[in-house]
C-alpha atoms as one frame of an Amber mdcrd trajectory, in Angstrom:
protein
  60.605 -79.115 -96.690  60.106 -76.755 -93.779  56.858 -77.058 -91.820  54.278
 -74.537 -92.917  54.685 -72.243 -89.836  58.497 -72.300 -90.157  58.305 -71.298
 -93.787  55.949 -68.511 -92.841  58.340 -67.295 -90.138  61.429 -67.346 -92.487
  59.567 -65.427 -95.149  58.511 -62.789 -92.687  62.098 -62.397 -91.287  63.562
 -62.340 -94.764  61.022 -59.603 -95.875  61.870 -57.506 -92.763  65.606 -57.733
 -93.445  65.426 -56.973 -97.091  63.051 -53.990 -96.609  65.251 -52.289 -93.938
  62.457 -52.361 -91.454  63.040 -50.879 -88.047  64.205 -53.469 -85.509  61.307
 -54.729 -83.359  60.906 -53.129 -79.945  61.463 -55.357 -76.973  58.325 -55.698
 -74.903  58.325 -56.007 -71.147  57.860 -59.674 -70.413  55.966 -60.756 -67.342
  57.263 -64.048 -66.089  57.671 -66.129 -62.924  58.435 -69.661 -63.817  59.066
 -69.778 -67.564  62.715 -69.591 -68.600  63.830 -66.692 -70.825  65.629 -67.130
 -74.210  68.050 -64.652 -75.787  67.815 -64.492 -79.643  69.879 -61.861 -81.565
  69.941 -59.621 -78.575  66.205 -59.940 -77.883  64.417 -61.723 -75.018  61.569
 -64.240 -75.306  59.726 -66.547 -73.014  60.282 -70.169 -73.302  56.815 -71.047
 -72.372  56.936 -74.735 -73.225  60.396 -75.056 -71.721  61.927 -76.936 -74.686
  65.025 -74.599 -74.855  64.225 -73.141 -78.201  62.195 -70.259 -79.706  58.905
 -71.578 -81.095  56.804 -69.485 -83.479  53.996 -69.055 -80.878  56.594 -67.705
 -78.293  57.910 -65.240 -80.866  56.316 -61.793 -80.137  57.717 -60.401 -83.500
  55.247 -62.503 -85.465  51.674 -61.579 -86.305  49.030 -62.947 -83.848  47.460
 -65.162 -86.626  50.774 -66.868 -87.229  51.419 -67.531 -83.590  47.842 -68.833
 -83.194  48.259 -71.246 -85.997  51.541 -72.601 -84.652  50.115 -73.221 -81.154
  46.884 -74.844 -82.286  48.839 -77.332 -84.296  50.727 -78.305 -81.214  47.921
 -78.818 -78.950  45.890 -82.064 -78.289  42.092 -82.309 -78.640  41.704 -82.209
 -74.924  43.708 -78.958 -74.633  41.808 -77.379 -77.515  38.525 -78.272 -75.844
  39.748 -76.644 -72.716  39.965 -73.341 -74.570  36.288 -73.645 -75.581  34.790
 -73.432 -72.165  34.556 -70.284 -69.982  34.681 -71.406 -66.282  34.386 -69.629
 -62.967  37.367 -68.874 -60.790  36.698 -70.815 -57.729  36.926 -69.247 -54.211
  37.283 -70.156 -50.555  37.096 -68.397 -47.256  34.261 -66.424 -45.786  31.379
 -66.271 -48.142  29.590 -63.149 -49.302  25.808 -63.012 -49.473  26.207 -63.945
 -53.175  28.133 -67.085 -52.226  31.584 -65.854 -53.323  34.591 -66.504 -51.136
  37.332 -64.171 -49.959  40.012 -65.503 -52.169  40.627 -67.855 -54.996  40.937
 -71.520 -54.388  44.388 -72.002 -56.096  44.366 -75.738 -55.621  41.147 -75.953
 -57.616  42.553 -73.354 -60.102  45.559 -75.532 -60.530  43.264 -78.430 -61.390
  41.259 -76.456 -63.886  44.218 -75.148 -65.721  46.528 -78.134 -65.726  44.170
 -81.059 -65.732  41.153 -79.592 -67.553  43.246 -77.261 -69.691  40.894 -74.333
 -69.038  42.257 -70.871 -69.332  39.225 -68.492 -69.565  37.420 -67.686 -66.386
  34.919 -65.259 -65.019  35.823 -63.654 -61.579  33.219 -62.914 -58.977  35.773
 -61.982 -56.362  35.738 -58.598 -54.551  38.006 -56.751 -52.296  40.548 -54.102
 -52.316  42.058 -53.323 -55.799  45.684 -54.285 -54.641  44.423 -57.696 -53.216
  42.365 -58.239 -56.314  45.451 -57.686 -58.465  47.578 -60.003 -56.400  45.031
 -62.854 -56.489  44.661 -62.441 -60.314  48.518 -62.531 -60.586  48.505 -65.816
 -58.678  46.040 -67.287 -61.195  48.312 -66.191 -63.956  51.264 -67.896 -62.255
  49.408 -71.180 -62.236  48.753 -70.706 -65.937  52.399 -69.851 -66.794  53.425
 -73.251 -65.237  51.133 -75.280 -67.566  52.373 -77.164 -70.560  52.173 -74.428
 -73.040  52.143 -71.527 -70.609  48.835 -70.171 -72.036  47.721 -67.235 -70.032
  44.331 -66.955 -68.411  41.791 -64.394 -69.741  39.919 -63.101 -66.725  36.423
 -61.633 -67.429  33.886 -59.821 -65.266  30.255 -58.823 -65.278  29.934 -55.040
 -64.948  31.403 -53.629 -61.770  31.079 -49.887 -62.143  27.311 -49.600 -61.528
  24.906 -49.779 -58.478  23.162 -52.845 -59.736  23.797 -55.977 -57.650  22.380
 -59.037 -59.439  24.352 -62.284 -59.715  25.000 -62.953 -63.360  24.089 -59.377
 -64.364  26.261 -57.010 -62.394  28.211 -56.582 -59.216  28.500 -53.332 -57.322
  32.204 -53.098 -56.365  33.530 -50.296 -54.149  37.065 -50.890 -55.445  36.033
 -49.159 -58.727  34.594 -45.854 -59.564  30.702 -45.835 -59.671  28.768 -44.581
 -62.647  25.019 -44.505 -63.561  23.584 -47.637 -65.042  23.786 -47.828 -68.942
  20.278 -46.311 -69.029  21.832 -43.105 -67.662  24.135 -42.880 -70.536  21.178
 -43.251 -72.897  19.440 -40.466 -70.921  22.418 -38.170 -71.591  22.872 -39.475
 -75.206  26.526 -38.265 -75.083  28.754 -40.738 -76.966  31.959 -38.893 -75.849
  30.959 -39.526 -72.225  30.085 -43.168 -72.879  33.431 -43.697 -74.543  35.245
 -42.035 -71.656  33.402 -44.263 -69.274  34.451 -47.308 -71.259  38.109 -46.040
 -71.229  37.861 -45.732 -67.443  36.521 -49.221 -67.159  39.365 -50.428 -69.386
  41.937 -48.768 -67.055  40.477 -50.025 -63.842  39.888 -53.512 -65.107  43.429
 -53.735 -66.527  44.833 -52.494 -63.213  43.575 -55.563 -61.397  44.066 -58.138
 -64.142  40.606 -58.260 -65.773  40.827 -58.346 -69.529  37.404 -59.169 -70.755
  34.231 -57.134 -70.227  30.976 -59.037 -70.327  29.286 -55.947 -71.747  27.771
 -53.908 -73.365  24.252 -54.952 -73.358  22.798 -53.991 -76.799  19.322 -55.288
 -76.099  16.424 -52.919 -76.805  14.275 -52.066 -73.787  10.873 -52.445 -75.528
   9.001 -54.509 -73.047   8.652 -52.353 -69.861   8.223 -55.211 -67.435  11.432
 -57.035 -68.422  13.953 -57.475 -65.549  17.142 -56.757 -67.593  16.257 -53.249
 -68.879  18.661 -51.720 -66.252  21.591 -52.866 -68.209  20.414 -51.544 -71.648
  20.803 -48.217 -73.384  16.970 -47.746 -73.524  14.370 -48.353 -76.104  15.617
 -46.138 -79.034  17.698 -48.256 -81.465  19.751 -45.417 -82.918  20.772 -44.061
 -79.499  21.530 -47.556 -78.325  23.718 -48.119 -81.392  25.690 -44.896 -80.673
  26.167 -45.820 -76.991  27.211 -49.470 -77.717  29.816 -48.223 -80.282  31.150
 -45.678 -77.921  31.535 -48.161 -75.073  33.280 -50.703 -77.261  35.640 -48.116
 -78.591  36.425 -46.945 -75.111  36.864 -50.384 -73.420  38.841 -51.773 -76.376
  41.182 -48.740 -76.612  40.188 -47.667 -80.151  37.827 -48.441 -83.091  40.056
 -51.098 -84.789  39.379 -54.133 -82.622  41.192 -56.035 -79.863  44.769 -54.940
 -79.210  47.394 -55.090 -76.449  45.808 -52.058 -74.692  42.201 -53.482 -74.899
  39.802 -55.050 -72.431  37.944 -57.202 -74.956  34.260 -56.382 -75.059  31.463
 -59.040 -75.340  28.333 -57.438 -76.812  25.170 -59.133 -75.722  22.565 -60.650
 -76.179  22.206 -61.478 -79.902  19.309 -60.831 -80.632  15.774 -59.713 -79.598
  16.186 -60.553 -75.917  14.358 -57.182 -74.931  11.195 -58.426 -76.694  10.531
 -60.730 -73.643   7.117 -62.355 -73.812   4.904 -60.864 -71.168   7.961 -59.245
 -69.633   9.338 -62.425 -68.059  13.095 -62.951 -68.268  14.602 -65.981 -70.111
  16.815 -66.833 -67.161  13.557 -68.503 -66.103  11.907 -71.484 -67.735   8.615
 -69.649 -67.840  10.300 -66.646 -69.575  12.187 -68.555 -72.274  10.393 -66.893
 -75.144  10.749 -63.505 -76.873   7.882 -62.452 -79.206   7.548 -60.002 -82.090
   3.878 -59.140 -82.495   4.860 -55.725 -83.942   7.175 -57.409 -86.597  10.031
 -55.342 -85.427  12.916 -57.691 -85.149  15.049 -55.656 -87.512  15.245 -52.731
 -85.072  16.572 -55.147 -82.384  19.590 -55.756 -84.492  20.476 -52.053 -85.002
  22.284 -51.502 -81.712  24.565 -54.437 -82.492  25.767 -52.772 -85.622  27.426
 -50.119 -83.395  29.468 -52.816 -81.898  30.382 -54.333 -85.337  31.597 -51.024
 -86.583  33.851 -50.762 -83.583  35.130 -54.324 -84.337  33.842 -55.814 -81.010
  35.811 -58.807 -79.904  32.935 -61.112 -78.955  29.244 -61.664 -79.173  26.963
 -63.407 -76.720  23.679 -64.962 -77.882  20.472 -64.538 -75.878  18.916 -67.337
 -73.943  15.587 -66.584 -75.514  13.734 -68.653 -78.105  12.339 -66.174 -80.666
   8.815 -67.433 -80.750   7.493 -68.029 -84.293   9.909 -65.519 -85.769  10.745
 -65.646 -89.568  14.048 -64.341 -90.795  14.663 -63.967 -94.493  11.474 -65.931
 -95.166  12.392 -68.961 -93.008  10.959 -69.755 -89.580  13.664 -69.558 -86.883
  14.216 -72.900 -85.197  12.424 -72.837 -81.792  15.596 -73.234 -79.682  17.571
 -70.627 -77.639  19.894 -68.472 -79.710  22.946 -70.233 -78.400  21.694 -73.332
 -80.221  20.427 -71.599 -83.300  22.483 -71.967 -86.566  20.252 -69.537 -88.401
  20.871 -66.764 -85.851  24.568 -67.369 -85.401  25.854 -68.928 -88.624  23.530
 -67.305 -91.182  22.689 -63.967 -89.608  25.649 -63.077 -87.481  28.540 -64.798
 -89.284  27.365 -64.438 -93.008  25.067 -61.527 -93.243  26.824 -59.256 -90.632
  30.331 -60.682 -91.245  31.280 -61.070 -87.634  34.622 -62.911 -87.379  35.322
 -62.842 -83.628  34.450 -65.106 -80.714  30.861 -66.210 -80.154  30.524 -66.838
 -76.353  27.424 -68.507 -75.054  25.521 -67.188 -72.177  25.973 -69.089 -68.914
  24.669 -72.536 -68.197  22.985 -73.184 -71.545  24.253 -76.795 -71.544  23.076
 -77.531 -67.934  19.993 -79.467 -67.017  16.806 -77.636 -65.868  15.382 -79.929
 -63.134  12.042 -79.624 -61.473  13.093 -76.749 -59.198  14.342 -74.874 -62.259
  11.092 -75.491 -64.249   8.557 -75.174 -61.488  10.266 -73.027 -58.853  11.632
 -74.179 -55.512   9.183 -75.975 -53.280   8.093 -74.289 -50.076  10.775 -73.923
 -47.514  13.524 -74.776 -50.044  16.126 -72.524 -51.612  17.381 -73.258 -55.158
  21.049 -74.261 -55.409  23.463 -73.657 -58.391  22.704 -77.237 -59.360  19.192
 -76.292 -60.137  20.223 -73.533 -62.669  20.169 -74.329 -66.377  18.870 -72.617
 -69.516  18.805 -75.261 -72.160  15.690 -73.742 -73.855  14.382 -75.888 -76.716
  16.887 -78.623 -76.202  15.756 -79.785 -72.726  15.496 -83.394 -73.961  19.052
 -83.616 -75.239  21.917 -84.852 -73.174  24.601 -82.449 -72.010  27.057 -83.729
 -74.784  24.350 -83.274 -77.358  23.753 -79.685 -76.241  27.492 -78.869 -76.489
  27.550 -80.316 -79.940  24.375 -78.421 -81.072  25.675 -75.171 -79.785  29.098
 -75.509 -81.187  27.813 -76.640 -84.548  25.387 -73.648 -84.561  28.344 -71.312
 -84.191  29.237 -70.949 -80.531  33.042 -70.948 -79.989  33.155 -70.894 -76.226
  30.516 -72.119 -73.851  29.973 -69.955 -70.851  29.601 -70.836 -67.178  30.931
 -74.442 -67.411  34.102 -76.348 -66.873  32.818 -79.470 -68.744  35.414 -79.524
 -71.543  35.245 -83.369 -71.561  31.763 -83.044 -73.178  33.452 -81.466 -76.256
  36.011 -84.260 -76.352  33.232 -86.844 -76.125  31.285 -85.102 -78.890  34.344
 -85.237 -81.265  34.901 -88.815 -80.398  31.349 -89.790 -81.144  31.404 -87.706
 -84.432  28.892 -85.025 -83.566  31.587 -82.280 -83.633  34.349 -82.297 -86.288
  37.986 -81.668 -85.138  38.197 -78.891 -87.743  35.337 -77.059 -85.988  37.218
 -77.425 -82.699  40.374 -76.090 -84.248  38.446 -73.153 -85.763  36.834 -72.160
 -82.440  40.033 -72.654 -80.313  41.883 -70.487 -82.889  39.497 -67.574 -82.502
  39.913 -67.810 -78.669  43.702 -67.970 -78.744  43.953 -65.216 -81.294  42.405
 -62.797 -78.826  44.856 -63.826 -76.216  47.728 -62.979 -78.544  46.080 -59.840
 -79.629  45.579 -58.758 -75.970  49.313 -59.230 -75.345  48.732 -61.664 -72.463
  51.466 -64.015 -73.772  53.963 -61.324 -73.092  52.513 -59.652 -70.017  49.739
 -61.470 -68.107  50.749 -59.822 -64.813  49.756 -56.461 -63.299  51.570 -53.995
 -60.923  49.871 -54.811 -57.585  51.201 -51.555 -55.930  49.765 -49.423 -58.773
  46.307 -51.132 -58.860  44.775 -49.067 -55.998  46.021 -45.762 -57.533  44.149
 -46.525 -60.790  41.047 -48.484 -59.724  38.802 -46.192 -57.775  41.001 -43.133
 -58.285  39.827 -39.776 -56.960  39.587 -38.513 -60.564  37.525 -41.451 -61.747
  35.101 -41.325 -58.713  34.674 -37.603 -59.301  33.742 -38.150 -62.979  31.360
 -40.892 -62.037  29.488 -38.927 -59.425  29.092 -36.084 -61.850  27.692 -38.437
 -64.453  25.258 -39.880 -61.857  23.884 -36.415 -61.053  23.787 -35.188 -64.747
  21.923 -38.305 -65.847  19.040 -37.722 -63.473  15.639 -36.965 -65.241  13.769
 -34.069 -63.585  10.057 -35.095 -64.050   8.344 -32.485 -61.892   9.405 -29.352
 -60.329   6.508 -27.484 -58.959   6.304 -23.953 -57.599   6.434 -23.553 -53.805
   3.677 -21.222 -52.661   5.892 -19.401 -50.115   8.457 -18.436 -52.831   6.520
 -18.479 -56.034   9.546 -20.399 -57.522  10.154 -24.028 -58.373  11.438 -25.988
 -55.361  14.682 -27.106 -57.015  17.484 -26.169 -56.998  17.519 -24.935 -53.286
  20.337 -23.299 -51.461  21.128 -25.214 -48.225  21.951 -22.211 -46.115  19.674
 -21.938 -43.081  17.429 -24.702 -44.547  16.091 -27.509 -42.438  15.644 -30.869
 -44.225  13.737 -34.064 -43.320  15.183 -37.339 -44.903  13.934 -40.725 -45.673
  16.342 -43.070 -47.440  19.165 -40.547 -47.570  22.160 -40.365 -45.129  22.006
 -37.444 -42.751  25.764 -37.161 -43.023  25.574 -36.426 -46.748  22.822 -33.783
 -46.231  24.863 -32.025 -43.425  28.021 -32.045 -45.549  25.921 -30.327 -48.284
  24.998 -27.547 -45.751  21.581 -28.583 -44.577  20.370 -28.991 -40.978  18.671
 -32.370 -40.632  15.674 -32.576 -38.517  13.566 -35.593 -37.313  10.155 -33.977
 -37.733   8.918 -32.967 -41.147   6.853 -30.179 -39.507  10.110 -28.441 -38.632
  11.568 -28.774 -42.194  11.756 -26.404 -45.023  11.698 -29.386 -47.422  11.841
 -33.349 -47.277  13.598 -35.710 -49.556  12.168 -39.277 -49.754  14.386 -41.714
 -51.630  12.801 -45.056 -52.702  14.145 -48.147 -54.463  12.125 -49.115 -57.495
   9.039 -51.261 -56.746   8.918 -54.813 -58.033   7.113 -58.068 -57.094   7.257
 -61.204 -58.954   3.729 -62.291 -59.926   4.728 -65.692 -61.483   4.099 -68.760
 -59.279   7.207 -70.480 -60.571   9.538 -67.586 -59.754  12.841 -69.362 -59.372
  15.508 -66.695 -58.550  13.866 -65.079 -55.489  15.055 -61.468 -55.205  17.750
 -62.084 -57.848  15.856 -60.150 -60.493  13.242 -57.295 -60.209  10.204 -58.247
 -62.185   6.461 -57.892 -62.030   4.786 -54.728 -60.873   6.001 -51.309 -61.869
   3.933 -49.121 -59.496   4.192 -48.165 -55.878   1.592 -49.340 -53.473   0.492
 -47.881 -50.185   1.949 -50.954 -48.574   5.412 -49.885 -49.846   6.956 -47.959
 -46.889   8.510 -45.114 -49.031   5.146 -44.474 -50.693   3.235 -44.430 -47.282
   6.060 -41.968 -46.108   5.457 -39.706 -49.117   1.763 -39.509 -48.456   2.453
 -38.647 -44.828   5.188 -36.188 -45.285   4.072 -34.349 -48.423   0.920 -33.181
 -46.588   3.199 -31.304 -44.232   6.184 -29.992 -46.201   7.273 -29.567 -49.856
   8.665 -32.958 -50.773  11.264 -34.191 -53.317  10.651 -37.882 -54.247  13.537
 -39.839 -55.881  13.421 -43.285 -57.316  15.593 -45.348 -59.505  14.244 -45.883
 -63.011  15.607 -49.404 -63.398  12.508 -50.132 -65.471   9.739 -47.803 -66.997
   7.872 -47.251 -63.596   4.322 -46.173 -63.267   4.384 -43.044 -61.236   0.811
 -41.827 -61.715  -0.176 -42.141 -58.092   2.985 -40.337 -56.903   2.660 -37.262
 -59.088  -0.186 -35.466 -57.114   1.977 -35.894 -53.791   5.377 -34.652 -55.015
   6.648 -31.122 -55.254   9.653 -32.362 -57.193  10.018 -35.864 -58.893  13.346
 -37.209 -59.844  14.235 -40.431 -61.680  17.809 -41.600 -61.277  19.823 -44.385
 -62.816  22.024 -45.100 -59.895  23.205 -42.200 -57.728  25.087 -41.805 -54.474
  23.599 -39.558 -51.726  26.444 -37.093 -52.156  25.717 -36.678 -55.876  22.045
 -36.513 -55.220  22.581 -33.613 -52.696  24.843 -31.807 -55.312  21.851 -32.049
 -57.663  19.387 -30.776 -55.229  21.406 -27.829 -54.259  22.232 -26.871 -57.861
  25.826 -27.656 -57.999  25.007 -29.899 -60.884  22.020 -29.543 -63.090  19.893
 -32.585 -64.242  20.452 -33.162 -67.941  18.823 -36.529 -68.488  15.941 -37.204
 -70.829  13.791 -40.364 -70.464  15.442 -43.349 -72.298  12.017 -44.893 -72.359
   8.443 -43.609 -71.873   6.882 -43.906 -68.530   3.410 -45.630 -68.826   0.351
 -44.314 -67.165  -1.175 -47.576 -65.999  -0.810 -51.341 -65.745  -3.474 -51.751
 -68.356  -1.412 -49.567 -70.755   1.641 -51.807 -70.239  -0.322 -54.983 -70.940
  -1.667 -53.484 -74.195   1.690 -52.409 -75.714   3.668 -54.832 -77.983   6.720
 -56.375 -76.553   9.052 -55.575 -79.545   7.924 -52.050 -80.231   9.482 -48.891
 -78.648   7.335 -45.894 -77.649   4.023 -47.608 -78.103   2.344 -47.225 -74.676
  -1.069 -45.583 -74.921  -1.152 -42.125 -73.265   2.106 -42.398 -71.389   2.462
 -40.325 -68.199   5.779 -39.001 -69.373   6.750 -39.461 -73.100  10.109 -40.846
 -74.422  12.752 -38.038 -74.193  11.062 -35.997 -71.537  13.147 -34.181 -69.029
  12.991 -30.746 -67.360  16.030 -28.583 -66.457  16.777 -25.929 -63.957
């Protein structure tokens, strides 16, 4: 009797021949070391180099059939390698974030051929052409492995201004757009879908095929450090934006395909209800809480991703403190270890069938420096980072077992596939569960077309990533998303300050490049007394108030208001007494601007904007169209009194949700 896969292949081929189906179209095959096979005038890659066409190498077959064939050929160690999501190692001069200038291909070879790992996040930066070349070199290593399984290369967002390790990476090789909050401020699904499509094109051009986005968390706790990556606090708007991004980045509403960059929607679920605003990257911030009994609304944005057939879901780090779902108290462990949240809620109730990818480092230890903060004079190291919330007392192998048995298919931020093998050997994970998880991961590789074409055109990469058209669209979106909060009349003209024609106008600048203002037509002066107007641009205020703060300046948490000790605010007080003043700050969280308002002639909130785009807005070439994606509270006391899981519940907000003026 024929093996099961062979019988399926025979039936498919017989069905095609008897139905008069159109002959399959030969795809372009990217290869460097694998031999090619000719079968009936068609070409295939002999990835395992056995001299014959195996079902998993046959691009005519459905992805599910190819997956089943390859899974049955692989050893336990190889299947376990599929189930970890490592980091592409780098060497050479290190950036401030500790990333080298190029990949360490010796280490990549070890990860791929000895540890059998073939999914990695990249943190590399550089020119698009060089990035493409280096990613191709990684794929060449993978092609030389036993089964020739291509690498899936993932990335945190690169098309925004946010620069936080593990959350986002500003990369000048790509077009720059407002933060997701800016898309919520515009509430334009068509624009968000276009953005997702541009991300897809730019990522594909350099060899990135998985987007660790979008962030579907609701921004209901104003002090929370991760609000910048969300689509705001309204669940229905967030749902629309999440769905639009997934459709754009995955090239359509029907799931992962050969034109896709696979999306990973995160963080399932309730992350935005951070207790006291502390982020669950930190031990002291490991809880989310729901005093307003509003967990259900935190699930709504994810349904947009499900409707677009998102490829993957990432669980939150957080423990959902004392939350009951369907009448049962949720186990007090992080969501990556929680069978109720992953198996019962995500898989069964919502019917999700894709890959569940854990957030990074959940199986790591959390040593004293992690729990208590680094001691004076010491800097935390990567070895100090771990988020095993609720399972701190388990061993690393036990954490892997608990996560995988809860529903995680792939563990993020680790290369410890040996822990999965050990867990199978000691009986804490079944081989069937390993095959199930590995099959989901392999299926996406086949659906993405990576087995046929893992390589990219290095000469074309720079023409796509960061193209003039994409940069122009991004800058227009940056300016449109700005929220005009205040635009007072100027006594000398009797008209609102903005927009202002630059002709014969002198301008004083703080935090804005003189070159950009001169290019816009202004004359830049060094003394505000000589100016017709001033622009003061300030980064958002923050200051950790927690004694065990671990990540240093990595995340912006703590206070939301400007103080007189903040240099931009002190400059506002000085300059606004002399000349009409525009104050611009980034609304990365719901800032408290009460003390700024009396001193500003015009007050703007941006979501990431270049100086050039800002000057286009000031001069009226672009009109601000943004509306607040969250309310701006009036005082720290109002922030403390609101409930972490409820939107729009701040008492007497300075600016209400949805506020926004126009020219």
